[in-house]
Coordinates of C-alpha atoms in Angstrom, one line a residue:
M275 CA 12.8 17.4 -6.7
V276 CA 9.7 15.4 -5.6
Q277 CA 6.9 17.7 -4.3
R278 CA 5.3 16.0 -1.3
S279 CA 1.8 16.5 0.0
R280 CA 0.5 15.1 3.2
D281 CA -0.8 12.2 1.2
T282 CA 2.6 11.4 -0.3
V283 CA 3.8 7.8 0.5
T284 CA 7.5 7.4 1.1
L285 CA 9.9 4.5 1.8
D286 CA 13.6 3.9 2.4
A287 CA 15.2 1.1 0.5
T288 CA 18.4 -0.9 0.9
F289 CA 19.8 -3.8 -1.1
G290 CA 22.3 -5.6 1.1
P291 CA 24.9 -3.0 2.1
V292 CA 23.8 -0.5 -0.5
D293 CA 21.5 2.4 0.5
L294 CA 19.0 3.0 -2.4
G295 CA 17.7 6.2 -0.8
T296 CA 14.2 7.5 -0.1
H297 CA 11.5 7.0 -2.7
A298 CA 8.2 8.8 -2.9
S299 CA 4.9 8.5 -4.8
Q300 CA 4.6 11.1 -7.5
Q301 CA 2.7 11.9 -10.7
T302 CA 4.9 11.3 -13.7
T303 CA 4.5 12.3 -17.3
Y304 CA 4.6 8.7 -18.6
S305 CA 1.8 7.3 -16.5
I306 CA -1.9 8.0 -16.2
G307 CA -2.0 7.4 -12.5
T308 CA 0.4 8.3 -9.7
E309 CA 3.5 6.2 -9.5
H310 CA 3.9 4.8 -6.0
A311 CA 7.1 4.8 -4.0
E312 CA 7.3 1.0 -4.5
D313 CA 7.1 1.5 -8.3
S314 CA 10.2 3.7 -8.1
V315 CA 12.1 0.9 -6.4
V316 CA 10.9 -1.8 -8.8
D317 CA 11.7 0.5 -11.8
L318 CA 15.2 0.9 -10.4
F319 CA 15.7 -2.9 -10.1
E320 CA 14.3 -3.4 -13.7
A321 CA 16.9 -0.9 -14.9
I322 CA 19.6 -2.7 -13.1
E323 CA 18.5 -6.0 -14.5
F324 CA 18.4 -4.5 -18.0
H325 CA 21.9 -3.1 -17.6
A326 CA 23.3 -6.4 -16.3
D327 CA 21.7 -8.3 -19.2
L328 CA 23.3 -5.9 -21.7
K329 CA 26.7 -6.5 -20.0
N330 CA 26.1 -10.3 -19.8
L331 CA 26.4 -10.0 -16.0
Q332 CA 24.8 -12.3 -13.4
L333 CA 23.1 -10.3 -10.6
D334 CA 23.8 -11.4 -7.0
T335 CA 20.4 -12.2 -5.6
S336 CA 21.7 -13.3 -2.2
H337 CA 21.2 -9.8 -0.8
V338 CA 17.9 -8.7 0.6
L339 CA 15.9 -5.8 -0.8
K340 CA 14.6 -4.1 2.3
I341 CA 11.7 -1.6 2.0
N342 CA 11.5 0.2 5.3
N343 CA 9.4 3.1 6.6
L344 CA 6.8 2.5 4.0
T345 CA 3.8 4.7 4.9
A346 CA 1.2 2.1 3.8
S347 CA 1.3 -1.5 2.6
P348 CA 1.5 -2.0 -1.2
C349 CA -1.6 -1.5 -3.4
S350 CA -2.9 -4.5 -5.3
S351 CA -4.6 -4.8 -8.7
T352 CA -5.6 -8.3 -7.8
Y353 CA -7.5 -7.1 -4.7
G354 CA -8.8 -3.8 -6.1
T355 CA -6.8 -1.4 -4.0
C356 CA -4.8 -0.1 -7.0
K357 CA -6.0 3.0 -8.7
K358 CA -3.1 3.7 -11.0
G359 CA -5.1 2.9 -14.1
D360 CA -2.3 1.8 -16.5
M361 CA 0.0 -0.1 -14.2
D362 CA 0.0 -3.3 -12.1
G363 CA -0.4 -2.9 -8.4
C364 CA 2.8 -2.6 -6.3
A365 CA 2.1 -5.9 -4.6
E366 CA 2.0 -7.7 -8.0
R367 CA 5.2 -5.9 -9.1
L368 CA 7.0 -7.0 -6.0
V369 CA 5.8 -10.5 -6.4
E370 CA 7.2 -10.5 -10.0
L371 CA 10.5 -9.3 -8.7
A372 CA 10.6 -12.0 -6.0
G373 CA 9.7 -14.5 -8.8
R374 CA 13.0 -13.5 -10.5
G375 CA 14.9 -14.6 -7.5
F376 CA 15.2 -11.4 -5.4
K377 CA 14.7 -11.7 -1.6
I378 CA 12.4 -8.9 -0.4
E379 CA 11.3 -7.6 3.0
V380 CA 8.6 -4.9 3.3
H381 CA 7.9 -3.0 6.5
A382 CA 4.9 -0.7 6.5
D383 CA 3.2 1.5 9.1
H384 CA -0.4 0.5 8.2
Y385 CA -2.5 -1.3 5.6
Y386 CA -3.2 0.7 2.5
Q387 CA -6.8 2.0 2.6
P388 CA -7.6 4.1 -0.5
K389 CA -10.7 6.2 -0.3
G390 CA -13.7 4.8 -2.1
V391 CA -12.7 1.2 -1.8
R392 CA -15.1 -0.8 0.4
G393 CA -13.2 -3.1 2.7
A394 CA -9.9 -1.7 1.7
K395 CA -8.1 -2.7 4.9
S396 CA -9.2 -6.3 4.5
L397 CA -8.3 -6.3 0.9
S398 CA -4.8 -4.8 1.7
K399 CA -4.3 -7.6 4.3
K400 CA -5.1 -10.2 1.5
A401 CA -2.5 -8.5 -0.7
C402 CA 0.1 -8.8 2.0
E403 CA -0.8 -12.4 2.4
M404 CA -0.3 -12.9 -1.4
M405 CA 3.1 -11.3 -1.1
E406 CA 4.0 -13.6 1.8
S407 CA 2.9 -16.6 -0.2
A408 CA 5.5 -15.5 -2.9
G409 CA 8.2 -15.5 -0.2
I410 CA 8.2 -11.8 0.6
K411 CA 8.5 -11.0 4.3
V412 CA 5.8 -8.4 5.2
T413 CA 5.5 -6.5 8.5
V414 CA 2.7 -4.1 9.2
D415 CA 2.9 -2.2 12.4
K416 CA -0.7 -0.9 12.9
K417 CA -3.0 -3.8 12.2

């Protein structure tokens, strides 16, 4: 069970007709920083890709991975809003996934604005633009 604080970021994910459930940020034993909700989804896809590769299966990339109800837009190691320490930012991980042929849509409530990062909102907007340049559809409600 994931213990959620008021700072916990959550999302709901689907892949085509398949409900992938609700994912939440959490501290894990295998990472220095906090694993974000988006990391959980990307980890799931990497496990699916690994399993398909073992079975010599071709994944159907015609479906869209939809990330909905995301509390804040993905963090970015490129733009300095990622504080996970030992992991790439969520934006970069999603861009890598898109680069492997997956169609992705991200719908967030607001831009990620971690404490202590000067200009975080502007930097998060740039991270969203980077994702859009990679073919990811990004919607942020509160601009």
